[in-house]
mmCIF file of C-alpha atoms and ligand atoms in Angstrom:
data_model
loop_
_atom_site.group_PDB
_atom_site.id
_atom_site.type_symbol
_atom_site.label_atom_id
_atom_site.label_comp_id
_atom_site.label_asym_id
_atom_site.label_seq_id
_atom_site.Cartn_x
_atom_site.Cartn_y
_atom_site.Cartn_z
ATOM 1 C CA MET F 1 -20.615 -24.767 -24.995
ATOM 2 C CA ASN F 2 -22.875 -21.726 -25.335
ATOM 3 C CA SER F 3 -21.940 -18.230 -24.138
ATOM 4 C CA ALA F 4 -24.218 -18.461 -21.089
ATOM 5 C CA GLN F 5 -22.128 -21.397 -19.834
ATOM 6 C CA ASN F 6 -18.921 -19.368 -20.341
ATOM 7 C CA ALA F 7 -20.205 -16.273 -18.574
ATOM 8 C CA PRO F 8 -18.863 -15.680 -15.057
ATOM 9 C CA THR F 9 -21.444 -15.680 -12.293
ATOM 10 C CA SER F 10 -22.814 -12.228 -11.481
ATOM 11 C CA PRO F 11 -20.974 -10.528 -8.638
ATOM 12 C CA LYS F 12 -22.694 -10.765 -5.269
ATOM 13 C CA LEU F 13 -24.423 -7.473 -4.433
ATOM 14 C CA THR F 14 -24.942 -6.559 -0.778
ATOM 15 C CA PRO F 15 -26.927 -3.424 0.092
ATOM 16 C CA ASN F 16 -25.876 -1.491 3.201
ATOM 17 C CA MET F 17 -22.766 -3.573 3.768
ATOM 18 C CA ALA F 18 -20.822 -2.937 6.983
ATOM 19 C CA LEU F 19 -17.104 -2.466 6.224
ATOM 20 C CA LYS F 20 -15.682 -2.133 9.744
ATOM 21 C CA TYR F 21 -13.742 -5.347 9.123
ATOM 22 C CA ARG F 22 -12.584 -4.260 5.684
ATOM 23 C CA ASN F 23 -10.748 -1.121 6.760
ATOM 24 C CA THR F 24 -7.743 -1.502 9.050
ATOM 25 C CA PHE F 25 -8.555 1.726 10.930
ATOM 26 C CA GLY F 26 -11.618 -0.194 12.106
ATOM 27 C CA PHE F 27 -13.965 2.734 11.426
ATOM 28 C CA GLU F 28 -17.712 2.043 11.424
ATOM 29 C CA VAL F 29 -18.449 2.301 7.707
ATOM 30 C CA CYS F 30 -21.507 1.375 5.644
ATOM 31 C CA ALA F 31 -21.329 0.896 1.857
ATOM 32 C CA GLU F 32 -24.655 1.742 0.221
ATOM 33 C CA SER F 33 -24.132 -1.138 -2.198
ATOM 34 C CA ALA F 34 -21.104 -3.405 -2.436
ATOM 35 C CA TYR F 35 -20.258 -5.795 -5.292
ATOM 36 C CA GLU F 36 -17.870 -8.644 -4.519
ATOM 37 C CA ILE F 37 -15.812 -8.924 -7.706
ATOM 38 C CA THR F 38 -14.469 -12.461 -8.103
ATOM 39 C CA ALA F 39 -13.722 -12.425 -11.870
ATOM 40 C CA ALA F 40 -12.483 -9.658 -14.184
ATOM 41 C CA GLU F 41 -15.311 -10.417 -16.636
ATOM 42 C CA GLN F 42 -17.862 -9.171 -14.081
ATOM 43 C CA ILE F 43 -16.482 -5.623 -14.213
ATOM 44 C CA PRO F 44 -17.703 -4.228 -17.596
ATOM 45 C CA LYS F 45 -21.384 -4.834 -16.826
ATOM 46 C CA VAL F 46 -21.125 -3.339 -13.335
ATOM 47 C CA MET F 47 -19.270 -0.288 -14.676
ATOM 48 C CA GLN F 48 -21.848 0.140 -17.422
ATOM 49 C CA GLN F 49 -24.655 0.200 -14.836
ATOM 50 C CA ILE F 50 -22.692 2.687 -12.721
ATOM 51 C CA ALA F 51 -22.176 4.943 -15.763
ATOM 52 C CA GLU F 52 -25.835 4.721 -16.839
ATOM 53 C CA GLN F 53 -27.077 5.570 -13.355
ATOM 54 C CA LYS F 54 -24.316 8.170 -12.828
ATOM 55 C CA LEU F 55 -23.456 6.638 -9.434
ATOM 56 C CA PRO F 56 -20.370 7.462 -7.406
ATOM 57 C CA TRP F 57 -18.068 4.430 -7.104
ATOM 58 C CA ARG F 58 -14.728 3.284 -5.780
ATOM 59 C CA VAL F 59 -12.536 0.198 -5.530
ATOM 60 C CA LEU F 60 -11.581 -1.403 -2.233
ATOM 61 C CA GLY F 61 -8.938 -4.061 -1.685
ATOM 62 C CA GLY F 62 -8.163 -4.976 1.916
ATOM 63 C CA GLY F 63 -8.844 -1.437 3.201
ATOM 64 C CA SER F 64 -5.356 -1.034 4.706
ATOM 65 C CA ASN F 65 -4.533 2.248 3.000
ATOM 66 C CA VAL F 66 -7.810 4.130 3.096
ATOM 67 C CA ILE F 67 -9.653 6.586 5.304
ATOM 68 C CA LEU F 68 -13.334 5.819 4.902
ATOM 69 C CA PRO F 69 -16.302 8.041 5.857
ATOM 70 C CA LYS F 70 -19.313 6.696 7.782
ATOM 71 C CA VAL F 71 -21.274 6.173 4.558
ATOM 72 C CA LEU F 72 -19.855 5.212 1.167
ATOM 73 C CA PRO F 73 -22.466 6.402 -1.326
ATOM 74 C CA GLY F 74 -23.171 4.597 -4.616
ATOM 75 C CA VAL F 75 -21.193 1.478 -5.434
ATOM 76 C CA THR F 76 -18.140 -0.040 -3.768
ATOM 77 C CA LEU F 77 -16.283 -2.768 -5.664
ATOM 78 C CA LEU F 78 -14.676 -5.260 -3.299
ATOM 79 C CA MET F 79 -11.783 -6.833 -5.167
ATOM 80 C CA ASN F 80 -11.785 -10.567 -4.435
ATOM 81 C CA ILE F 81 -10.315 -11.963 -7.697
ATOM 82 C CA PRO F 82 -8.374 -15.112 -6.720
ATOM 83 C CA GLY F 83 -5.631 -17.162 -8.377
ATOM 84 C CA GLN F 84 -1.894 -17.336 -8.864
ATOM 85 C CA GLU F 85 0.085 -19.306 -11.430
ATOM 86 C CA ILE F 86 3.549 -19.440 -12.929
ATOM 87 C CA THR F 87 2.935 -18.283 -16.487
ATOM 88 C CA ARG F 88 6.525 -18.258 -17.797
ATOM 89 C CA SER F 89 9.904 -19.502 -16.716
ATOM 90 C CA ASP F 90 13.201 -19.173 -18.576
ATOM 91 C CA GLU F 91 16.814 -19.242 -17.465
ATOM 92 C CA SER F 92 16.671 -15.625 -16.214
ATOM 93 C CA ASN F 93 13.194 -15.070 -14.757
ATOM 94 C CA THR F 94 10.009 -16.621 -13.441
ATOM 95 C CA VAL F 95 6.792 -14.794 -14.283
ATOM 96 C CA ILE F 96 3.869 -15.304 -11.893
ATOM 97 C CA THR F 97 0.396 -13.962 -12.668
ATOM 98 C CA VAL F 98 -1.737 -13.221 -9.617
ATOM 99 C CA GLY F 99 -5.381 -12.184 -9.126
ATOM 100 C CA ALA F 100 -5.988 -8.713 -7.653
ATOM 101 C CA GLY F 101 -7.842 -10.092 -4.620
ATOM 102 C CA VAL F 102 -5.052 -12.376 -3.390
ATOM 103 C CA ASN F 103 -3.681 -11.393 0.006
ATOM 104 C CA TRP F 104 -0.241 -9.792 -0.500
ATOM 105 C CA HIS F 105 1.525 -11.488 2.396
ATOM 106 C CA ASP F 106 0.089 -14.915 1.484
ATOM 107 C CA PHE F 107 1.478 -14.434 -2.019
ATOM 108 C CA VAL F 108 4.925 -13.442 -0.705
ATOM 109 C CA SER F 109 4.946 -16.515 1.624
ATOM 110 C CA TRP F 110 4.002 -18.741 -1.308
ATOM 111 C CA THR F 111 6.903 -17.438 -3.450
ATOM 112 C CA ILE F 112 9.338 -18.225 -0.628
ATOM 113 C CA GLU F 113 7.872 -21.744 -0.267
ATOM 114 C CA GLN F 114 8.227 -22.212 -4.032
ATOM 115 C CA GLN F 115 11.961 -21.294 -3.801
ATOM 116 C CA LEU F 116 11.336 -18.089 -5.773
ATOM 117 C CA PRO F 117 13.223 -15.540 -3.657
ATOM 118 C CA GLY F 118 12.953 -11.776 -4.222
ATOM 119 C CA LEU F 119 9.872 -10.487 -2.420
ATOM 120 C CA GLU F 120 11.006 -11.358 1.128
ATOM 121 C CA ASN F 121 11.706 -7.731 2.144
ATOM 122 C CA LEU F 122 8.049 -6.934 1.387
ATOM 123 C CA ALA F 123 6.643 -9.589 3.757
ATOM 124 C CA LEU F 124 3.765 -8.782 6.097
ATOM 125 C CA ILE F 125 2.552 -5.655 4.283
ATOM 126 C CA PRO F 126 -1.251 -5.822 4.661
ATOM 127 C CA GLY F 127 -3.624 -5.662 1.711
ATOM 128 C CA THR F 128 -4.173 -7.213 -1.687
ATOM 129 C CA VAL F 129 -1.984 -7.890 -4.704
ATOM 130 C CA GLY F 130 -4.139 -5.568 -6.855
ATOM 131 C CA ALA F 131 -3.481 -2.587 -4.590
ATOM 132 C CA ALA F 132 0.281 -3.171 -4.328
ATOM 133 C CA PRO F 133 1.156 -1.314 -7.558
ATOM 134 C CA ILE F 134 -1.216 1.598 -6.842
ATOM 135 C CA GLN F 135 1.141 3.274 -4.377
ATOM 136 C CA ASN F 136 4.127 1.077 -5.322
ATOM 137 C CA ILE F 137 4.376 -0.515 -1.880
ATOM 138 C CA GLY F 138 7.825 -0.568 -0.399
ATOM 139 C CA ALA F 139 9.667 -1.579 2.744
ATOM 140 C CA TYR F 140 13.130 -2.535 3.965
ATOM 141 C CA GLY F 141 14.947 -1.416 0.824
ATOM 142 C CA ALA F 142 12.610 -2.960 -1.780
ATOM 143 C CA GLU F 143 9.638 -1.748 -3.822
ATOM 144 C CA VAL F 144 7.048 -3.824 -5.640
ATOM 145 C CA ALA F 145 7.931 -1.965 -8.870
ATOM 146 C CA ASP F 146 11.259 -3.839 -8.859
ATOM 147 C CA PHE F 147 9.342 -7.057 -9.569
ATOM 148 C CA ILE F 148 6.468 -6.007 -11.836
ATOM 149 C CA ASP F 149 6.290 -7.299 -15.385
ATOM 150 C CA SER F 150 2.872 -5.994 -16.444
ATOM 151 C CA ILE F 151 -0.550 -5.146 -15.091
ATOM 152 C CA GLU F 152 -3.963 -6.122 -16.402
ATOM 153 C CA ALA F 153 -6.710 -3.636 -15.633
ATOM 154 C CA PHE F 154 -10.128 -2.453 -16.730
ATOM 155 C CA ASP F 155 -9.737 1.070 -18.119
ATOM 156 C CA THR F 156 -12.991 2.812 -17.222
ATOM 157 C CA ALA F 157 -12.218 5.731 -19.583
ATOM 158 C CA ALA F 158 -11.999 3.393 -22.600
ATOM 159 C CA HIS F 159 -14.451 0.827 -21.144
ATOM 160 C CA ALA F 160 -11.958 -1.896 -22.117
ATOM 161 C CA PHE F 161 -9.377 -4.199 -20.597
ATOM 162 C CA VAL F 162 -5.770 -3.097 -21.024
ATOM 163 C CA THR F 163 -2.371 -4.606 -20.264
ATOM 164 C CA LEU F 164 0.189 -2.064 -19.117
ATOM 165 C CA PRO F 165 3.859 -3.025 -19.278
ATOM 166 C CA LYS F 166 5.948 -1.913 -16.321
ATOM 167 C CA ALA F 167 7.377 1.040 -18.282
ATOM 168 C CA ALA F 168 3.871 2.494 -18.690
ATOM 169 C CA CYS F 169 3.162 2.332 -14.939
ATOM 170 C CA GLN F 170 5.412 5.339 -14.091
ATOM 171 C CA PHE F 171 6.437 3.933 -10.724
ATOM 172 C CA ALA F 172 8.088 6.275 -8.232
ATOM 173 C CA TYR F 173 8.280 6.525 -4.425
ATOM 174 C CA ARG F 174 4.741 5.617 -3.240
ATOM 175 C CA ASP F 175 3.465 6.636 -6.643
ATOM 176 C CA SER F 176 2.320 5.241 -10.003
ATOM 177 C CA TYR F 177 0.344 6.034 -13.133
ATOM 178 C CA PHE F 178 -2.678 4.452 -11.377
ATOM 179 C CA LYS F 179 -2.360 6.755 -8.386
ATOM 180 C CA GLN F 180 -1.944 9.729 -10.715
ATOM 181 C CA ASN F 181 -5.173 8.757 -12.509
ATOM 182 C CA PRO F 182 -7.572 7.926 -9.688
ATOM 183 C CA HIS F 183 -10.916 6.319 -10.604
ATOM 184 C CA ARG F 184 -9.672 5.233 -13.993
ATOM 185 C CA PHE F 185 -8.109 1.756 -13.717
ATOM 186 C CA ILE F 186 -9.411 -1.304 -11.897
ATOM 187 C CA VAL F 187 -6.468 -3.676 -11.548
ATOM 188 C CA THR F 188 -7.543 -7.274 -12.137
ATOM 189 C CA LYS F 189 -4.218 -9.165 -12.367
ATOM 190 C CA VAL F 190 -0.562 -8.425 -11.739
ATOM 191 C CA ALA F 191 2.265 -10.278 -13.502
ATOM 192 C CA PHE F 192 5.464 -10.390 -11.428
ATOM 193 C CA LYS F 193 8.900 -11.032 -12.926
ATOM 194 C CA ILE F 194 11.135 -12.679 -10.322
ATOM 195 C CA PRO F 195 14.793 -12.812 -11.436
ATOM 196 C CA LYS F 196 16.467 -16.194 -10.912
ATOM 197 C CA ALA F 197 19.707 -14.492 -9.870
ATOM 198 C CA TRP F 198 19.163 -13.501 -6.246
ATOM 199 C CA GLU F 199 21.115 -11.379 -3.771
ATOM 200 C CA PRO F 200 19.946 -10.478 -0.274
ATOM 201 C CA ARG F 201 18.970 -6.830 0.201
ATOM 202 C CA LEU F 202 20.285 -5.870 3.612
ATOM 203 C CA GLN F 203 21.039 -2.154 3.271
ATOM 204 C CA TYR F 204 18.189 -1.216 5.626
ATOM 205 C CA ALA F 205 19.698 -0.677 9.095
ATOM 206 C CA ASP F 206 17.360 -3.001 11.065
ATOM 207 C CA LEU F 207 17.999 -5.876 8.678
ATOM 208 C CA ALA F 208 21.740 -5.219 8.422
ATOM 209 C CA ARG F 209 21.960 -5.363 12.231
ATOM 210 C CA GLN F 210 20.082 -8.642 12.333
ATOM 211 C CA PHE F 211 22.602 -10.390 10.085
ATOM 212 C CA ALA F 212 25.778 -8.475 11.029
ATOM 213 C CA GLY F 213 28.710 -10.781 11.722
ATOM 214 C CA ALA F 214 27.136 -13.833 10.044
ATOM 215 C CA ASP F 215 29.672 -16.018 8.182
ATOM 216 C CA THR F 216 27.335 -16.886 5.331
ATOM 217 C CA LYS F 217 24.795 -14.752 3.527
ATOM 218 C CA PRO F 218 21.254 -15.225 4.854
ATOM 219 C CA THR F 219 18.662 -17.143 2.855
ATOM 220 C CA ALA F 220 15.476 -15.524 1.558
ATOM 221 C CA GLN F 221 13.551 -17.549 4.153
ATOM 222 C CA GLN F 222 15.706 -16.082 6.950
ATOM 223 C CA ILE F 223 15.193 -12.533 5.648
ATOM 224 C CA PHE F 224 11.447 -13.172 5.316
ATOM 225 C CA THR F 225 11.318 -14.306 8.971
ATOM 226 C CA ALA F 226 13.469 -11.373 10.120
ATOM 227 C CA VAL F 227 11.253 -8.848 8.294
ATOM 228 C CA CYS F 228 8.124 -10.408 9.844
ATOM 229 C CA ASN F 229 9.692 -10.235 13.328
ATOM 230 C CA ILE F 230 10.889 -6.633 12.977
ATOM 231 C CA ARG F 231 7.540 -5.473 11.600
ATOM 232 C CA SER F 232 5.597 -7.250 14.349
ATOM 233 C CA GLN F 233 7.702 -5.499 16.988
ATOM 234 C CA LYS F 234 7.531 -2.021 15.412
ATOM 235 C CA LEU F 235 4.045 -1.686 13.957
ATOM 236 C CA PRO F 236 0.703 -2.051 15.720
ATOM 237 C CA ASP F 237 -1.386 -5.017 14.541
ATOM 238 C CA PRO F 238 -4.577 -3.560 13.003
ATOM 239 C CA LYS F 239 -6.543 -6.438 14.535
ATOM 240 C CA VAL F 240 -5.583 -5.056 17.949
ATOM 241 C CA ILE F 241 -5.394 -1.306 17.295
ATOM 242 C CA GLY F 242 -6.790 0.348 14.176
ATOM 243 C CA ASN F 243 -4.228 1.967 11.853
ATOM 244 C CA ALA F 244 -3.172 2.272 8.215
ATOM 245 C CA GLY F 245 0.592 1.883 8.638
ATOM 246 C CA SER F 246 2.623 5.006 7.853
ATOM 247 C CA PHE F 247 0.176 7.892 7.824
ATOM 248 C CA PHE F 248 2.488 10.415 6.139
ATOM 249 C CA GLN F 249 4.969 10.054 3.307
ATOM 250 C CA ASN F 250 8.580 10.900 4.016
ATOM 251 C CA PRO F 251 8.960 14.405 2.526
ATOM 252 C CA ILE F 252 11.520 14.693 -0.257
ATOM 253 C CA VAL F 253 13.330 18.040 -0.275
ATOM 254 C CA PRO F 254 16.073 19.624 -2.404
ATOM 255 C CA ASP F 255 19.633 19.401 -1.049
ATOM 256 C CA LYS F 256 19.742 23.140 -0.293
ATOM 257 C CA GLN F 257 16.645 22.953 1.943
ATOM 258 C CA TYR F 258 18.046 19.848 3.646
ATOM 259 C CA LEU F 259 21.394 21.546 4.358
ATOM 260 C CA ASP F 260 19.656 24.678 5.688
ATOM 261 C CA LEU F 261 17.528 22.515 8.014
ATOM 262 C CA LEU F 262 20.581 20.576 9.151
ATOM 263 C CA GLN F 263 22.250 23.823 10.261
ATOM 264 C CA VAL F 264 19.366 24.524 12.629
ATOM 265 C CA HIS F 265 18.541 20.883 13.536
ATOM 266 C CA PRO F 266 21.816 18.901 13.502
ATOM 267 C CA GLN F 267 20.021 15.700 14.637
ATOM 268 C CA LEU F 268 17.725 15.739 11.562
ATOM 269 C CA VAL F 269 17.175 12.171 10.302
ATOM 270 C CA SER F 270 17.236 11.777 6.519
ATOM 271 C CA TYR F 271 18.212 9.385 3.722
ATOM 272 C CA PRO F 272 19.545 9.923 0.212
ATOM 273 C CA ASP F 273 16.729 9.656 -2.329
ATOM 274 C CA GLN F 274 16.969 7.811 -5.687
ATOM 275 C CA THR F 275 16.308 11.101 -7.501
ATOM 276 C CA GLY F 276 19.326 12.826 -5.910
ATOM 277 C CA MET F 277 17.153 14.799 -3.447
ATOM 278 C CA ARG F 278 16.917 14.144 0.288
ATOM 279 C CA LYS F 279 14.188 12.110 1.996
ATOM 280 C CA LEU F 280 13.426 13.343 5.535
ATOM 281 C CA ALA F 281 12.148 10.893 8.159
ATOM 282 C CA ALA F 282 8.560 12.082 8.719
ATOM 283 C CA GLY F 283 8.343 10.016 11.930
ATOM 284 C CA TRP F 284 11.317 11.888 13.392
ATOM 285 C CA LEU F 285 9.794 15.296 12.523
ATOM 286 C CA ILE F 286 6.493 14.333 14.201
ATOM 287 C CA ASP F 287 8.278 12.909 17.222
ATOM 288 C CA GLN F 288 10.306 16.125 17.649
ATOM 289 C CA CYS F 289 7.072 18.137 17.638
ATOM 290 C CA GLY F 290 5.962 16.135 20.695
ATOM 291 C CA PHE F 291 3.094 14.170 19.164
ATOM 292 C CA LYS F 292 4.340 10.622 19.815
ATOM 293 C CA GLY F 293 1.963 8.774 22.147
ATOM 294 C CA GLN F 294 -0.552 11.665 22.242
ATOM 295 C CA THR F 295 -4.268 10.810 22.312
ATOM 296 C CA VAL F 296 -7.003 13.159 21.137
ATOM 297 C CA GLY F 297 -10.445 11.726 21.913
ATOM 298 C CA SER F 298 -10.588 8.268 20.325
ATOM 299 C CA VAL F 299 -7.587 8.694 18.026
ATOM 300 C CA GLY F 300 -3.906 9.312 18.546
ATOM 301 C CA VAL F 301 -0.272 8.910 17.540
ATOM 302 C CA TYR F 302 1.135 5.422 18.192
ATOM 303 C CA LYS F 303 3.349 5.333 21.268
ATOM 304 C CA ASN F 304 6.201 3.398 19.598
ATOM 305 C CA GLN F 305 6.156 5.004 16.133
ATOM 306 C CA ALA F 306 5.141 8.615 15.517
ATOM 307 C CA LEU F 307 4.453 7.957 11.827
ATOM 308 C CA VAL F 308 1.462 5.765 12.652
ATOM 309 C CA LEU F 309 -1.883 7.319 13.610
ATOM 310 C CA VAL F 310 -4.245 5.001 15.466
ATOM 311 C CA ASN F 311 -7.918 4.547 16.239
ATOM 312 C CA HIS F 312 -8.339 3.580 19.879
ATOM 313 C CA GLY F 313 -11.931 2.447 19.356
ATOM 314 C CA ASP F 314 -14.666 4.872 18.376
ATOM 315 C CA GLY F 315 -12.651 7.181 16.132
ATOM 316 C CA THR F 316 -13.868 8.433 12.770
ATOM 317 C CA ALA F 317 -12.291 9.656 9.555
ATOM 318 C CA GLU F 318 -12.998 13.214 10.710
ATOM 319 C CA ASP F 319 -11.120 12.661 14.003
ATOM 320 C CA ILE F 320 -8.068 11.242 12.219
ATOM 321 C CA LEU F 321 -8.013 14.034 9.633
ATOM 322 C CA ASN F 322 -8.285 16.713 12.357
ATOM 323 C CA LEU F 323 -5.334 15.169 14.194
ATOM 324 C CA ALA F 324 -3.402 14.894 10.922
ATOM 325 C CA LYS F 325 -4.011 18.583 10.248
ATOM 326 C CA SER F 326 -2.619 19.654 13.635
ATOM 327 C CA ILE F 327 0.489 17.526 12.987
ATOM 328 C CA GLN F 328 0.926 18.973 9.490
ATOM 329 C CA ASP F 329 0.524 22.540 10.803
ATOM 330 C CA LYS F 330 3.084 22.051 13.587
ATOM 331 C CA VAL F 331 5.669 20.359 11.354
ATOM 332 C CA ARG F 332 5.271 23.120 8.758
ATOM 333 C CA GLU F 333 5.592 25.796 11.440
ATOM 334 C CA ILE F 334 8.799 24.339 12.918
ATOM 335 C CA TYR F 335 10.524 22.761 9.888
ATOM 336 C CA GLY F 336 8.877 24.507 6.921
ATOM 337 C CA VAL F 337 8.086 21.081 5.462
ATOM 338 C CA GLN F 338 4.688 19.929 4.188
ATOM 339 C CA LEU F 339 3.717 16.378 5.222
ATOM 340 C CA GLU F 340 1.550 14.560 2.670
ATOM 341 C CA ILE F 341 -1.041 12.032 3.842
ATOM 342 C CA GLU F 342 -0.335 8.537 2.473
ATOM 343 C CA PRO F 343 -3.690 6.701 2.778
ATOM 344 C CA ASN F 344 -6.417 7.454 0.251
ATOM 345 C CA ILE F 345 -9.202 9.654 1.598
ATOM 346 C CA PHE F 346 -12.621 8.561 0.293
HETATM 347 C C1 FAD Z 401 0.066 -2.064 9.700
HETATM 348 C C2 FAD Z 401 0.272 -1.567 8.282
HETATM 349 C C3 FAD Z 401 1.539 -1.555 7.739
HETATM 350 C C4 FAD Z 401 1.754 -1.092 6.430
HETATM 351 N N1 FAD Z 401 3.025 -1.109 5.927
HETATM 352 C C5 FAD Z 401 3.252 -0.666 4.678
HETATM 353 C C6 FAD Z 401 4.579 -0.695 4.148
HETATM 354 O O1 FAD Z 401 5.540 -1.123 4.785
HETATM 355 N N2 FAD Z 401 4.762 -0.215 2.882
HETATM 356 C C7 FAD Z 401 3.720 0.244 2.136
HETATM 357 O O2 FAD Z 401 3.970 0.656 1.006
HETATM 358 N N3 FAD Z 401 2.457 0.270 2.613
HETATM 359 C C8 FAD Z 401 2.194 -0.181 3.854
HETATM 360 N N4 FAD Z 401 0.923 -0.161 4.350
HETATM 361 C C9 FAD Z 401 -0.178 0.347 3.508
HETATM 362 C C10 FAD Z 401 -0.966 -0.765 2.762
HETATM 363 O O3 FAD Z 401 -0.710 -2.018 3.323
HETATM 364 C C11 FAD Z 401 -0.649 -0.820 1.276
HETATM 365 O O4 FAD Z 401 -0.845 0.422 0.672
HETATM 366 C C12 FAD Z 401 -1.499 -1.876 0.543
HETATM 367 O O5 FAD Z 401 -1.020 -2.041 -0.766
HETATM 368 C C13 FAD Z 401 -2.971 -1.517 0.504
HETATM 369 O O6 FAD Z 401 -3.661 -2.643 0.022
HETATM 370 P P1 FAD Z 401 -5.222 -2.795 0.188
HETATM 371 O O7 FAD Z 401 -5.647 -3.982 -0.604
HETATM 372 O O8 FAD Z 401 -5.578 -2.812 1.623
HETATM 373 O O9 FAD Z 401 -5.739 -1.480 -0.525
HETATM 374 P P2 FAD Z 401 -6.939 -0.512 -0.063
HETATM 375 O O10 FAD Z 401 -6.582 0.148 1.194
HETATM 376 O O11 FAD Z 401 -8.233 -1.244 -0.125
HETATM 377 O O12 FAD Z 401 -6.893 0.555 -1.247
HETATM 378 C C14 FAD Z 401 -5.822 1.433 -1.373
HETATM 379 C C15 FAD Z 401 -5.991 2.218 -2.682
HETATM 380 O O13 FAD Z 401 -5.818 1.338 -3.783
HETATM 381 C C16 FAD Z 401 -7.010 1.318 -4.578
HETATM 382 N N5 FAD Z 401 -7.181 -0.068 -5.012
HETATM 383 C C17 FAD Z 401 -7.223 -1.179 -4.223
HETATM 384 N N6 FAD Z 401 -7.325 -2.272 -4.990
HETATM 385 C C18 FAD Z 401 -7.375 -1.843 -6.279
HETATM 386 C C19 FAD Z 401 -7.508 -2.484 -7.542
HETATM 387 N N7 FAD Z 401 -7.590 -3.815 -7.652
HETATM 388 N N8 FAD Z 401 -7.537 -1.714 -8.657
HETATM 389 C C20 FAD Z 401 -7.435 -0.361 -8.577
HETATM 390 N N9 FAD Z 401 -7.318 0.308 -7.418
HETATM 391 C C21 FAD Z 401 -7.280 -0.430 -6.286
HETATM 392 C C22 FAD Z 401 -8.122 1.816 -3.684
HETATM 393 O O14 FAD Z 401 -9.161 2.404 -4.458
HETATM 394 C C23 FAD Z 401 -7.385 2.825 -2.839
HETATM 395 O O15 FAD Z 401 -7.260 4.044 -3.544
HETATM 396 C C24 FAD Z 401 0.661 -0.624 5.653
HETATM 397 C C25 FAD Z 401 -0.631 -0.639 6.214
HETATM 398 C C26 FAD Z 401 -0.826 -1.109 7.506
HETATM 399 C C27 FAD Z 401 -2.215 -1.149 8.066
#
């Protein structure tokens, strides 16, 4: 077989591609040129062209954690790399290697069907597998970092593929080495290590309530279903109302600041943080400032969850960022706490 036969097909290039349906805020967005990346091997040539022509570029997965402007200049890489396979299995763990473009929730469902429990608490999070490690997605007492073995990526600084073991990924709350080094790594595959020993994770109040009083411990399938039901009730479906999930991170403050705030605001909602600091509930802070359910032009704060900002129809990135700024200013004024925006602003 000659090398031409081995070469992956060139990625499909679409000029002036509309991305309204590839950003969950549902903003009207046009990418000057978009490459649909379906194989890792397509990336070096595209990146070489981008470097030679000195074009701006960015990577887009499912668009569920981004705030996109009306026009995305230069090149947008749409990560559509498919595939998932069990690459190792021993008495302790199963390792599954998954393409960056695979839908996250579809992958979680598949693991449950395959009797590989572990990821059930992370069901129904929108987006792709390749984006999951970027902000170390987490929900209902679990984080993706708990299950990562290694990550394959194209390192644009070295113009080479690299494999980063979990220890090199510097995972923390909604953070990673990839997030700390934006525009450097293009994740192509993620290897997950699913331990064979399994225990339900029910410490999160909503889940604990669901299974309180049960005689036997719930199965992973039952937790998966419960998480899907709770999320569907609490969060707006982006297909119905544009949003990017939690808009702000929960601020983490030192114990002293937390105790001082508690003196003045005895109802303050907070959780212990893994690092020994205190994580304040950003949604509660925003709610207390009176923003819940407010609408400003075409954007607003979701009526059932103050942490979620929504696009009612014709909103733009500028509208959302203006609203975010007024929320940040008010929360800082009243609580002395800075709220950080979670989605990536392009
Ligand atoms: C309704 C709703 C609920 C949500 N709930 C949660 C939740 O419970 N927990 C949580 O953590 N998040 C949540 N999110 C946020 C979002 O689902 C996650 O951050 C998800 O991982 C984003 O995936 P994506 O493919 O859409 O990434 P995108 O939004 O396309 O991209 C996000 C960032 O990752 C980068 N990126 C994407 N793919 C790659 C790649 N292959 N290589 C390198 N960089 C890449 C992008 O450049 C961008 O900076 C929610 C969002 C919505 C809309």
